[in-house]
XYZ file of C-alpha atoms in Angstrom:
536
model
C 9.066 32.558 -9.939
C 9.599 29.277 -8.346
C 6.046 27.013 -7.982
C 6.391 26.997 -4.318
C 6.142 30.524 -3.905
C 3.440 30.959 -6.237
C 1.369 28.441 -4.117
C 2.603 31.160 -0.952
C 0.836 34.537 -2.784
C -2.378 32.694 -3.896
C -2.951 29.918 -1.296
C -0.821 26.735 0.000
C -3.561 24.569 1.037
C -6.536 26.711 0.056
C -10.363 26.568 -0.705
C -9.572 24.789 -4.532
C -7.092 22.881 -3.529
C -9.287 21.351 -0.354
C -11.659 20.145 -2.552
C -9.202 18.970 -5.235
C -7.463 17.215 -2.757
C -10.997 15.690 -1.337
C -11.911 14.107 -5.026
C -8.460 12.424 -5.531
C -8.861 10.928 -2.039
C -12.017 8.720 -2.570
C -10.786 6.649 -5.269
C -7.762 5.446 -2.026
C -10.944 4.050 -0.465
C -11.090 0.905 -3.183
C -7.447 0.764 -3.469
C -6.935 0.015 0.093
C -10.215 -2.667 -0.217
C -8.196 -4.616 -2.643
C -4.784 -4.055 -1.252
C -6.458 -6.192 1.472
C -9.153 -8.258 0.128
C -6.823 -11.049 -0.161
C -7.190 -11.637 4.049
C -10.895 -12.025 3.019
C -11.434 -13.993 -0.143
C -8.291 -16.276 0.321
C -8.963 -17.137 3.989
C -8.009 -20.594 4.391
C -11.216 -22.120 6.567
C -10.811 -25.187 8.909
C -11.253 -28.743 6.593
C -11.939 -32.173 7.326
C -11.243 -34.666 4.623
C -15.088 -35.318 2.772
C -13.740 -38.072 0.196
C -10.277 -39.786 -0.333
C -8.065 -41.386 -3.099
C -8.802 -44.950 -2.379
C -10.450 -47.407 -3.135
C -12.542 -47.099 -0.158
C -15.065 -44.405 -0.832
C -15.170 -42.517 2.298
C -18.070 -40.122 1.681
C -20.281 -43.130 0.567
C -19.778 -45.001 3.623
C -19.992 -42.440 6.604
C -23.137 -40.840 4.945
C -24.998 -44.437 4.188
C -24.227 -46.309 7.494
C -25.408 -43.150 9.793
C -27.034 -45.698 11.868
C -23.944 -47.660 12.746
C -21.503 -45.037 12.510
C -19.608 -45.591 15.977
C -18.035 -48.955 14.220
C -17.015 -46.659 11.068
C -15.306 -44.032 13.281
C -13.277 -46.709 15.501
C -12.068 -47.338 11.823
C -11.728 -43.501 10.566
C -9.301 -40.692 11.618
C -10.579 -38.316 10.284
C -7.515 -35.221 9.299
C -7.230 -32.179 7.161
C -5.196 -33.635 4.665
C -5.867 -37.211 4.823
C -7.446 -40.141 6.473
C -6.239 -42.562 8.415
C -8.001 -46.347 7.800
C -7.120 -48.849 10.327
C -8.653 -51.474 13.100
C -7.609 -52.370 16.680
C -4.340 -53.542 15.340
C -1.313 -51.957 14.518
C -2.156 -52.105 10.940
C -3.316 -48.664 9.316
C -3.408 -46.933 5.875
C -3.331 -43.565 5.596
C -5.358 -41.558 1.984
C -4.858 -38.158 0.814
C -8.021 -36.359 0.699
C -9.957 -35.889 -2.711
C -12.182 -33.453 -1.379
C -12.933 -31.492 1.695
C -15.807 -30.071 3.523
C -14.812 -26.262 5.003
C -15.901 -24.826 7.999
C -18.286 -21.888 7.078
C -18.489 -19.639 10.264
C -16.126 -17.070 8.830
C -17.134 -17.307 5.704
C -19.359 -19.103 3.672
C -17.294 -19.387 0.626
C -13.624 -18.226 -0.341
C -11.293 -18.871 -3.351
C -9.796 -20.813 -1.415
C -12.620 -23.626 -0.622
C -14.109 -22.928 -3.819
C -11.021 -24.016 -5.743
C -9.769 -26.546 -2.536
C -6.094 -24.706 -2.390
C -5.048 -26.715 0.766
C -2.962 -29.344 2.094
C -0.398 -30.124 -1.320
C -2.373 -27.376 -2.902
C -1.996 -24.869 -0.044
C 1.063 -22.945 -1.937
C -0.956 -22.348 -4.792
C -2.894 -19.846 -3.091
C 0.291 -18.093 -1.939
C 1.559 -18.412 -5.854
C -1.861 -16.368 -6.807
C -1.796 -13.252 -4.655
C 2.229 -13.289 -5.378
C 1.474 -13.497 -8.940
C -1.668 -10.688 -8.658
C 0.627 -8.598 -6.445
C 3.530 -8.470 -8.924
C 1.145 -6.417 -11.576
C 1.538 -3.727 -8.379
C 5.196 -4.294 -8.637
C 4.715 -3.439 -12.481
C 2.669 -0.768 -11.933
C 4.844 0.944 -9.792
C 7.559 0.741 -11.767
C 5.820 2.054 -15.063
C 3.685 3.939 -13.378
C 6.396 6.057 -12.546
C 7.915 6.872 -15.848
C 3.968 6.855 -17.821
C 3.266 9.577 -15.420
C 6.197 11.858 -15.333
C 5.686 11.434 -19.525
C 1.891 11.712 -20.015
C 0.763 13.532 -16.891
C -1.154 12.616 -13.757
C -4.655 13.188 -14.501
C -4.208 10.778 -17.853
C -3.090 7.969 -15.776
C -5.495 8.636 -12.668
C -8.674 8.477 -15.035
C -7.413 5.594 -17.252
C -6.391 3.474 -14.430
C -9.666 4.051 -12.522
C -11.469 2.590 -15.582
C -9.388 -0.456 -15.973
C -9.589 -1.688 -12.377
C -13.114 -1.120 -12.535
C -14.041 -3.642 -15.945
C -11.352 -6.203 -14.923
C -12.116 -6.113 -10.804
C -15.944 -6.884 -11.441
C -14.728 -9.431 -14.200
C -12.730 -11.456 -12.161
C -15.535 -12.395 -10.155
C -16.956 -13.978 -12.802
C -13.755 -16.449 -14.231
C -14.142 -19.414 -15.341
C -10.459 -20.503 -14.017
C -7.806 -19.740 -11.392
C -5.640 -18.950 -14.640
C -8.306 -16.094 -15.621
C -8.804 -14.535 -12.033
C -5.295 -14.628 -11.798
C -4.489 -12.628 -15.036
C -7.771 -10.107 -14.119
C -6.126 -9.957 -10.673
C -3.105 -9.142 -12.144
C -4.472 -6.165 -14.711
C -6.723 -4.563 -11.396
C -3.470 -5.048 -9.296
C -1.594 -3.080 -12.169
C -4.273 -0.617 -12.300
C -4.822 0.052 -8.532
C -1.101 0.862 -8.081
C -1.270 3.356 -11.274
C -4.250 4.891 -9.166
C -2.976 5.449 -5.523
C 0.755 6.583 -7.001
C -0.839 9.561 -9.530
C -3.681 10.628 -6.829
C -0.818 10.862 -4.092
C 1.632 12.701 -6.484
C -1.192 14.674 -7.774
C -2.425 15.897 -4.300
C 1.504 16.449 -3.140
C 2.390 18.996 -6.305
C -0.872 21.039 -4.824
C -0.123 22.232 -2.468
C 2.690 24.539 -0.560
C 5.730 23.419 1.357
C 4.120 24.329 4.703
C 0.839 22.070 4.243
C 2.403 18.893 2.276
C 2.501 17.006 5.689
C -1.614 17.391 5.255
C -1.156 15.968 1.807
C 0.688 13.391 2.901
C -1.022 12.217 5.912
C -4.718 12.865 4.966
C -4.912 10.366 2.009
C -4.012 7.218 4.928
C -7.253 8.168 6.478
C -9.279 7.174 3.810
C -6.991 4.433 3.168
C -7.667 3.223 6.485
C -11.918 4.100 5.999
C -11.601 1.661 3.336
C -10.172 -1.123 5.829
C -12.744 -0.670 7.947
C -15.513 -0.439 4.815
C -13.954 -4.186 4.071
C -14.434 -5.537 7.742
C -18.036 -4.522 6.887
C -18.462 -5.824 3.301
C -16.509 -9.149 4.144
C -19.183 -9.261 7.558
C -21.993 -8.839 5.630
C -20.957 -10.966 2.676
C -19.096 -13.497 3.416
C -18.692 -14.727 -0.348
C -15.604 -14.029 -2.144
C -17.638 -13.263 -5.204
C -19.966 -10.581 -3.915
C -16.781 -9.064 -1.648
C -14.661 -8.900 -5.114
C -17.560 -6.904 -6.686
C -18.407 -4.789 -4.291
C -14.626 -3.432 -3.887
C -14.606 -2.850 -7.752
C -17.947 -1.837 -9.183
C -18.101 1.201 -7.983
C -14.634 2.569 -9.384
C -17.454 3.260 -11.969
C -18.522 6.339 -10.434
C -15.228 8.401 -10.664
C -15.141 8.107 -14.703
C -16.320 11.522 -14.052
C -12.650 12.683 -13.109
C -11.753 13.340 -16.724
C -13.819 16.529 -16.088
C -13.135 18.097 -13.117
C -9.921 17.148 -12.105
C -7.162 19.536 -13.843
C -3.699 18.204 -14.408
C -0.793 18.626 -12.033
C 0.504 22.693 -12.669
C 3.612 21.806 -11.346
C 3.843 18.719 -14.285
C 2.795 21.397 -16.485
C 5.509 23.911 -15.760
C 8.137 20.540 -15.979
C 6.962 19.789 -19.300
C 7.403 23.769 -20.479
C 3.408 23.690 -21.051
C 3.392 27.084 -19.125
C 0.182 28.284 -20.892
C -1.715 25.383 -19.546
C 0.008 25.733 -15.889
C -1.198 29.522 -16.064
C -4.772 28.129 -16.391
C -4.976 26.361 -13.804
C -2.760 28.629 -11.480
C -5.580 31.706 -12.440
C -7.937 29.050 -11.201
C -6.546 28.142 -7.891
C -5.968 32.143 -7.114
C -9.623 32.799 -8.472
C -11.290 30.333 -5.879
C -9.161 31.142 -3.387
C -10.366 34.633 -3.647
C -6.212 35.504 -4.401
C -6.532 36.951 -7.952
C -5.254 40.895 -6.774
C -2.565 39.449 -5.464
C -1.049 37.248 -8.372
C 0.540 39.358 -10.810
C 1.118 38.674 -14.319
C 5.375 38.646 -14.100
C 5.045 35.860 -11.608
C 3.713 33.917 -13.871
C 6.148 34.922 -16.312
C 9.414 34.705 -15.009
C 10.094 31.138 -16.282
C 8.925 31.385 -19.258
C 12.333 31.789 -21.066
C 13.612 28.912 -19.619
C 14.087 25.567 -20.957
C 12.553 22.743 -18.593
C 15.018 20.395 -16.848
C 14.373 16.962 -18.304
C 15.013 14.103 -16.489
C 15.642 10.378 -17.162
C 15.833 6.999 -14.615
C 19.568 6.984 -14.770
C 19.835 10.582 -13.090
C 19.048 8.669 -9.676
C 22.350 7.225 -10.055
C 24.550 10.482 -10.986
C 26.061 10.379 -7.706
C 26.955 8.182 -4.903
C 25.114 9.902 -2.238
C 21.970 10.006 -4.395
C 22.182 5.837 -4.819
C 23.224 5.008 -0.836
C 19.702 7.163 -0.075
C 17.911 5.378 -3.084
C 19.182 2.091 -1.599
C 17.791 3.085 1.931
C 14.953 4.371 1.169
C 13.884 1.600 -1.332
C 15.091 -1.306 1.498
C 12.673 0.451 3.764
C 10.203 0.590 1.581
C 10.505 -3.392 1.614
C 10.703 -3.926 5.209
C 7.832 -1.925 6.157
C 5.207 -3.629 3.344
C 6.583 -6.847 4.725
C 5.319 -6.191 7.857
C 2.585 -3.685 7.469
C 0.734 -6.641 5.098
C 2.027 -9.520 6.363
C 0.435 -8.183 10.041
C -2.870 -7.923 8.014
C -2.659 -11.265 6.536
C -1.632 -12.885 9.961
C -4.687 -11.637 11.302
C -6.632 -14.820 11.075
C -3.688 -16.661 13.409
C -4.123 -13.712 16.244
C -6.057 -14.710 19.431
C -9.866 -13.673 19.052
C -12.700 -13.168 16.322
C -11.778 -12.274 12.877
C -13.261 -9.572 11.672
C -12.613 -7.586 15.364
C -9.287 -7.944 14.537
C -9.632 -6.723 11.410
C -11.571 -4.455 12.299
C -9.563 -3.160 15.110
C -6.382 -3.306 13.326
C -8.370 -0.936 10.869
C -8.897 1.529 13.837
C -5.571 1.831 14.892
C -4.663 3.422 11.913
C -6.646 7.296 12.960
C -4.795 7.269 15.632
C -1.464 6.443 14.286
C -2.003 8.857 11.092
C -3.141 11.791 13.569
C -0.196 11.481 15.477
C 1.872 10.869 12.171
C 0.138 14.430 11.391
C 0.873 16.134 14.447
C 4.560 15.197 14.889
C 5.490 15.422 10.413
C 6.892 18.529 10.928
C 7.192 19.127 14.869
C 9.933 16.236 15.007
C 10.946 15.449 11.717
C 10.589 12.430 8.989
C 13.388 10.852 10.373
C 12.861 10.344 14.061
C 9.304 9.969 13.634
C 9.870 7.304 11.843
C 12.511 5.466 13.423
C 9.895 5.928 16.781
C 6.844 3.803 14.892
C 9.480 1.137 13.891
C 11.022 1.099 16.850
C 7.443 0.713 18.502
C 5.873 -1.581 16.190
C 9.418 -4.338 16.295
C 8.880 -4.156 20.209
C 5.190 -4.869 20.538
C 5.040 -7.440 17.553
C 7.727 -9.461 19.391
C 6.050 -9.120 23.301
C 2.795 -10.222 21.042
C 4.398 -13.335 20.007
C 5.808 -13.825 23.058
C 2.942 -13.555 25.118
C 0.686 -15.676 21.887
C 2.835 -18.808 22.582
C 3.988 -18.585 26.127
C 1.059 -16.829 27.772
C -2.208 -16.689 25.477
C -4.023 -14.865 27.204
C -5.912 -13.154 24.496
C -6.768 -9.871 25.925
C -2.700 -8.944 26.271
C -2.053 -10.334 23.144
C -4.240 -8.363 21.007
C -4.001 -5.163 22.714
C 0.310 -5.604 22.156
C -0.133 -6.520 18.481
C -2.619 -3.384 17.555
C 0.080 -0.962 19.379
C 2.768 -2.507 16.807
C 0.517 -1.681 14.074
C 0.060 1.288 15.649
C 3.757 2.129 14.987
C 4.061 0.163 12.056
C 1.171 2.628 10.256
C 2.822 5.698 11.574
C 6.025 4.604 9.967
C 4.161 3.714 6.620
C 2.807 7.019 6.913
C 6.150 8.793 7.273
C 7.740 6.762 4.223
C 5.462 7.791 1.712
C 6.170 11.516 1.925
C 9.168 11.531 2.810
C 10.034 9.219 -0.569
C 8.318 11.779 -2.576
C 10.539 15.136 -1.011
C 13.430 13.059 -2.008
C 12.840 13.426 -5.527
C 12.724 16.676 -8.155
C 9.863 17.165 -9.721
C 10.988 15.616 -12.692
C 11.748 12.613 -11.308
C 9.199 12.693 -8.258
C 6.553 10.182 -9.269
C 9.528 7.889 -10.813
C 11.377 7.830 -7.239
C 8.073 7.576 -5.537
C 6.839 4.630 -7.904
C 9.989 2.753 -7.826
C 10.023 2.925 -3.985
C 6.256 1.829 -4.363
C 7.543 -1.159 -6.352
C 9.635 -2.712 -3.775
C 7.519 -2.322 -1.377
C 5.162 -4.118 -3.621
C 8.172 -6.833 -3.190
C 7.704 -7.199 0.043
C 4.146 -7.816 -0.515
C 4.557 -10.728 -2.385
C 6.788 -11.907 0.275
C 4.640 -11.524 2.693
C 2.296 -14.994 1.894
C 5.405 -16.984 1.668
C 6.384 -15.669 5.619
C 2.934 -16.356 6.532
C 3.578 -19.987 5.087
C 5.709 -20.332 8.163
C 2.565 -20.649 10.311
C 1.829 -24.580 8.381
C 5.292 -25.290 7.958
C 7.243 -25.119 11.051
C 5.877 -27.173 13.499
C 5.787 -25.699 17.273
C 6.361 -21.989 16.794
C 4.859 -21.647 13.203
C 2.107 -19.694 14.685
C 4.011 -17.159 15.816
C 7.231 -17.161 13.978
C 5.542 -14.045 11.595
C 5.373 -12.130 13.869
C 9.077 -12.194 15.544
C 10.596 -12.118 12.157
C 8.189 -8.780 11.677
C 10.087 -7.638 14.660
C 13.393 -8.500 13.794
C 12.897 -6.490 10.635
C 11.271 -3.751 11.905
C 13.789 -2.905 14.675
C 16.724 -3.750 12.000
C 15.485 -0.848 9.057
C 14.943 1.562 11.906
C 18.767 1.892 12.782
C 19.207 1.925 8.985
C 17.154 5.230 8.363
C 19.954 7.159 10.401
C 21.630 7.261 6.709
C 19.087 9.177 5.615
C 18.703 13.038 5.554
C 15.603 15.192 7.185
C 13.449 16.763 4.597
C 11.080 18.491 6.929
C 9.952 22.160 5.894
C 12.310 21.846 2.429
C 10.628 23.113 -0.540
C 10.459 20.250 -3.213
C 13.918 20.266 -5.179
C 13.452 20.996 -8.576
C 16.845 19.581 -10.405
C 19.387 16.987 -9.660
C 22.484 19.033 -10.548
C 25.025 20.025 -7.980
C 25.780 23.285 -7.695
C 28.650 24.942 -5.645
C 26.531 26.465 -3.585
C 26.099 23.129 -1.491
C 28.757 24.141 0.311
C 27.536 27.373 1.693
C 26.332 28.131 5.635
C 22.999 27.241 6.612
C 22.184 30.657 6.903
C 23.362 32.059 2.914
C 21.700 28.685 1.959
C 18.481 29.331 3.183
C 18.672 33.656 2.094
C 19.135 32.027 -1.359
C 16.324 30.037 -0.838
C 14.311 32.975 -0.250
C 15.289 34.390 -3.333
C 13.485 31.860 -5.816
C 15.888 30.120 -6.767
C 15.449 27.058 -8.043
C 16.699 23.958 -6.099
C 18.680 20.884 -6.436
C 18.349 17.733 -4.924
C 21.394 17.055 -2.877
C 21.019 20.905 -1.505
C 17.773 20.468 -0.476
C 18.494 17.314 1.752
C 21.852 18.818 3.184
């Protein structure tokens, strides 16, 4: 008998599965903390030149002539970048700053001031969370294949340990060359975390309750933004924020115990004996045992497990144009779902509100993400939150530079992350449905990994804010629009997955061509699925 309707006789989303679920959850509270740490502990701070590169020593002379220092500033322009040395003439030298002092009222110490990446050095900073990021973009791309080969639980509990020793480590370096390698590994690590506890929590559950699996994990996603606002608040060190997002990975070590391995892996890899296990489990806590008997677990046993490999994405063309779309969405959306969270420190108002607020947002948009899953559709909820979030990021940017009034400003940009959440929301399940099971947390992790692209692009857009003089401030945020609006006619392409029961092979059978109505009697019958008939 077919997984899925197993998971109907003993329980789709019941008592074992809950608290299943529940454990793989918390760990999504640190990964979201260091998805987004990099707003906190490479904020760029106001700066004022403290010393230059001449042979006039600057901090020497405003600091020892105090009591005559009107005559010193007639002489002195003081800038971020440099200083400007001149008299009442026309004749003036400007000196690129040696060092700076930083303003400390957000924070009293960031990577950034620590290690002075501003003015010629003010890329750098952008090159280190592009170069920490990209070990996300690795892990989602091997994550993928490691965990279809060596199971979920494996990964979950190995990652978990990793990004705990190298997180708390990289507080400590010595270099930017060490905390960008430990970045790196805890970057790698995270995305081999939030990709396995997903998939994990997905393959649990039944076709009627994988819209709670997929929406439930963004809350504490989103309870992990808001447990930053308050550890960057009370911190307000980049060393103390960096530990406290990664020590305590140590307490879910204890995973290795009591978290079983995906049954629906199992029955993929033809390890049926181990699937039975756990399935006896599930139906024993759910108070189902009567009802499972023993030639449902059976029935498969004779069969020999579809295996899959990367290049079966590409067996057809209408497999590859919804690869393509779903994989250039996945781009678009991190683009603007982290670039927004970046660009927070250039919105109108206090910092950590906005942070904090833009944290907030995100119940809302999930619940209603929740509600409408299966009431609408994948599809044209998510075309609605990009549709929502291009036309309030643009009437934010519009207002930010033509009418700044703060109040308007701020409430426009939280409704366009509003939609912007509900459409990140929408893309992770419906990536995953798109897949067999096979091939599920492959498809999943290579859609991961470009949107881990558009992560990386995301510091160089925010770059435009220093580089493009006039409407650098809020150029972000209409090219967030532009995008947004642009990827949500492109999702027409793709098909609705809603209510589908997770395809378990990518051949194509003849029966694709059958009614509606014989397709979904067969359906009924157990039989197993393929891809393309699932999403027809």
């Amino acid at each position: 008998m077919h997984f899925d309707d197993i998971l109907k006789v003993i329980g789709e989303f019941g008592p074992y599965q809950k608290r299943i679920y529940f454990l793989l959850c918390l760990p999504i509270l640190f990964h979201s903390m260091f998805e987004l740490r990099n707003a906190y502990i490479m904020y760029t701070p106001k700066q004022m030149c403290a010393t230059i590169d001449s042979p006039v020593h600057l901090k020497e002379t405003a600091s020892n002539n105090s009591g005559d220092s009107s005559r010193y500033h007639d002489q002195y322009e003081y800038g971020e970048c440099s200083v400007t040395i001149g008299n009442n003439s026309s004749n003036t030298t400007s000196y690129a700053c040696s060092s700076w002092s930083y303003d400390k009222t957000v924070f009293t110490s960031t990577y950034v001031s620590e290690y002075n990446l501003v003015c010629d050095s003010a890329l750098t900073a952008a090159y280190i969370q592009g170069i920490i990021h990209f070990g996300s973009l690795t892990g989602s791309f091997l994550e993928g294949f490691i965990s279809d080969r060596f199971g979920r639980k494996r990964i979950l509990c190995g990652s978990i340990t990793l990004a705990m020793v190298v997180g708390t480590c990289a507080a400590f370096s010595p270099n930017i060359y060490v905390f960008t390698v430990l970045g790196y590994l805890q970057s790698l690590s995270c995305s081999f975390t939030y990709s396995s506890a997903f998939i994990s929590g997905l393959e649990l559950v039944g076709p009627s309750k994988r819209r709670w699996a997929g929406i439930l994990i963004n809350f504490f996603y989103s309870t992990g933004m808001i447990l930053l606002s308050g550890i960057g608040y009370g911190f307000r060190d980049w060393k103390y924020i960096q530990i406290a997002c990664s020590l305590p990975l140590g307490l879910f070590i204890v995973y290795w115990w009591i978290i079983p391995e995906s049954p629906r892996w199992l029955i993929s890899q033809g390890r049926y004996k181990e699937a039975h296990a756990i399935i006896r489990t599930i139906a024993k806590y759910n108070k189902c045992e009567d009802k499972l008997f023993l030639n449902q677990l059976t029935d498969d046993d004779d069969e020999e497990p579809e295996r899959f490999k990367i290049w079966h994405l590409f067996s057809s063309w209408s497999i590859i144009v919804r690869c393509v779309i779903i994989w250039v969405n996945w781009i678009i959306i991190s683009i603007i779902y982290f670039g927004f969270s970046l660009n927070a420190a250039n919105l109108s108002g206090n910092f950590y509100l906005n942070h904090l607020l833009a944290s907030l947002v995100e119940f809302p948009a999930n619940a209603v993400a929740f509600v409408l899953l299966d009431r609408i559709g994948r599809k044209k909820l998510f075309i609605l939150g990009m549709v929502i979030g291009g036309l309030c990021l643009l009437l934010t940017g519009v207002f930010e530079h033509f009418w700044p009034v703060e109040i308007i400003s701020i409430s426009f940009a939280m409704v366009g992350k509003f939609g912007i959440t509900i459409g990140y929301a929408v893309v992770y399940v419906w990536s995953a449905e798109l897949f067999p099971t096979g091939l599920r947390s492959t498809g999943l992790g290579l859609g991961c990994m470009f949107g881990d692209l558009g992560y990386i692009f995301a510091p160089y857009v925010l770059q435009l804010t220093r580089r493009v003089p006039g409407y650098g401030r809020v150029l972000p945020l209409f090219l967030f629009a532009v995008l947004a609006l642009g990827v949500s006619f492109l999702t027409l392409l793709l098909p609705e997955t809603t209510m589908e029961s997770l395809p378990e092979t990518m051949q194509i059978h003849p029966e694709k061509f059958e009614s509606p109505k014989d397709s979904s009697q067969r359906r009924i019958s157990g039989d197993k699925l393929t891809v393309e008939e699932s999403l027809l």
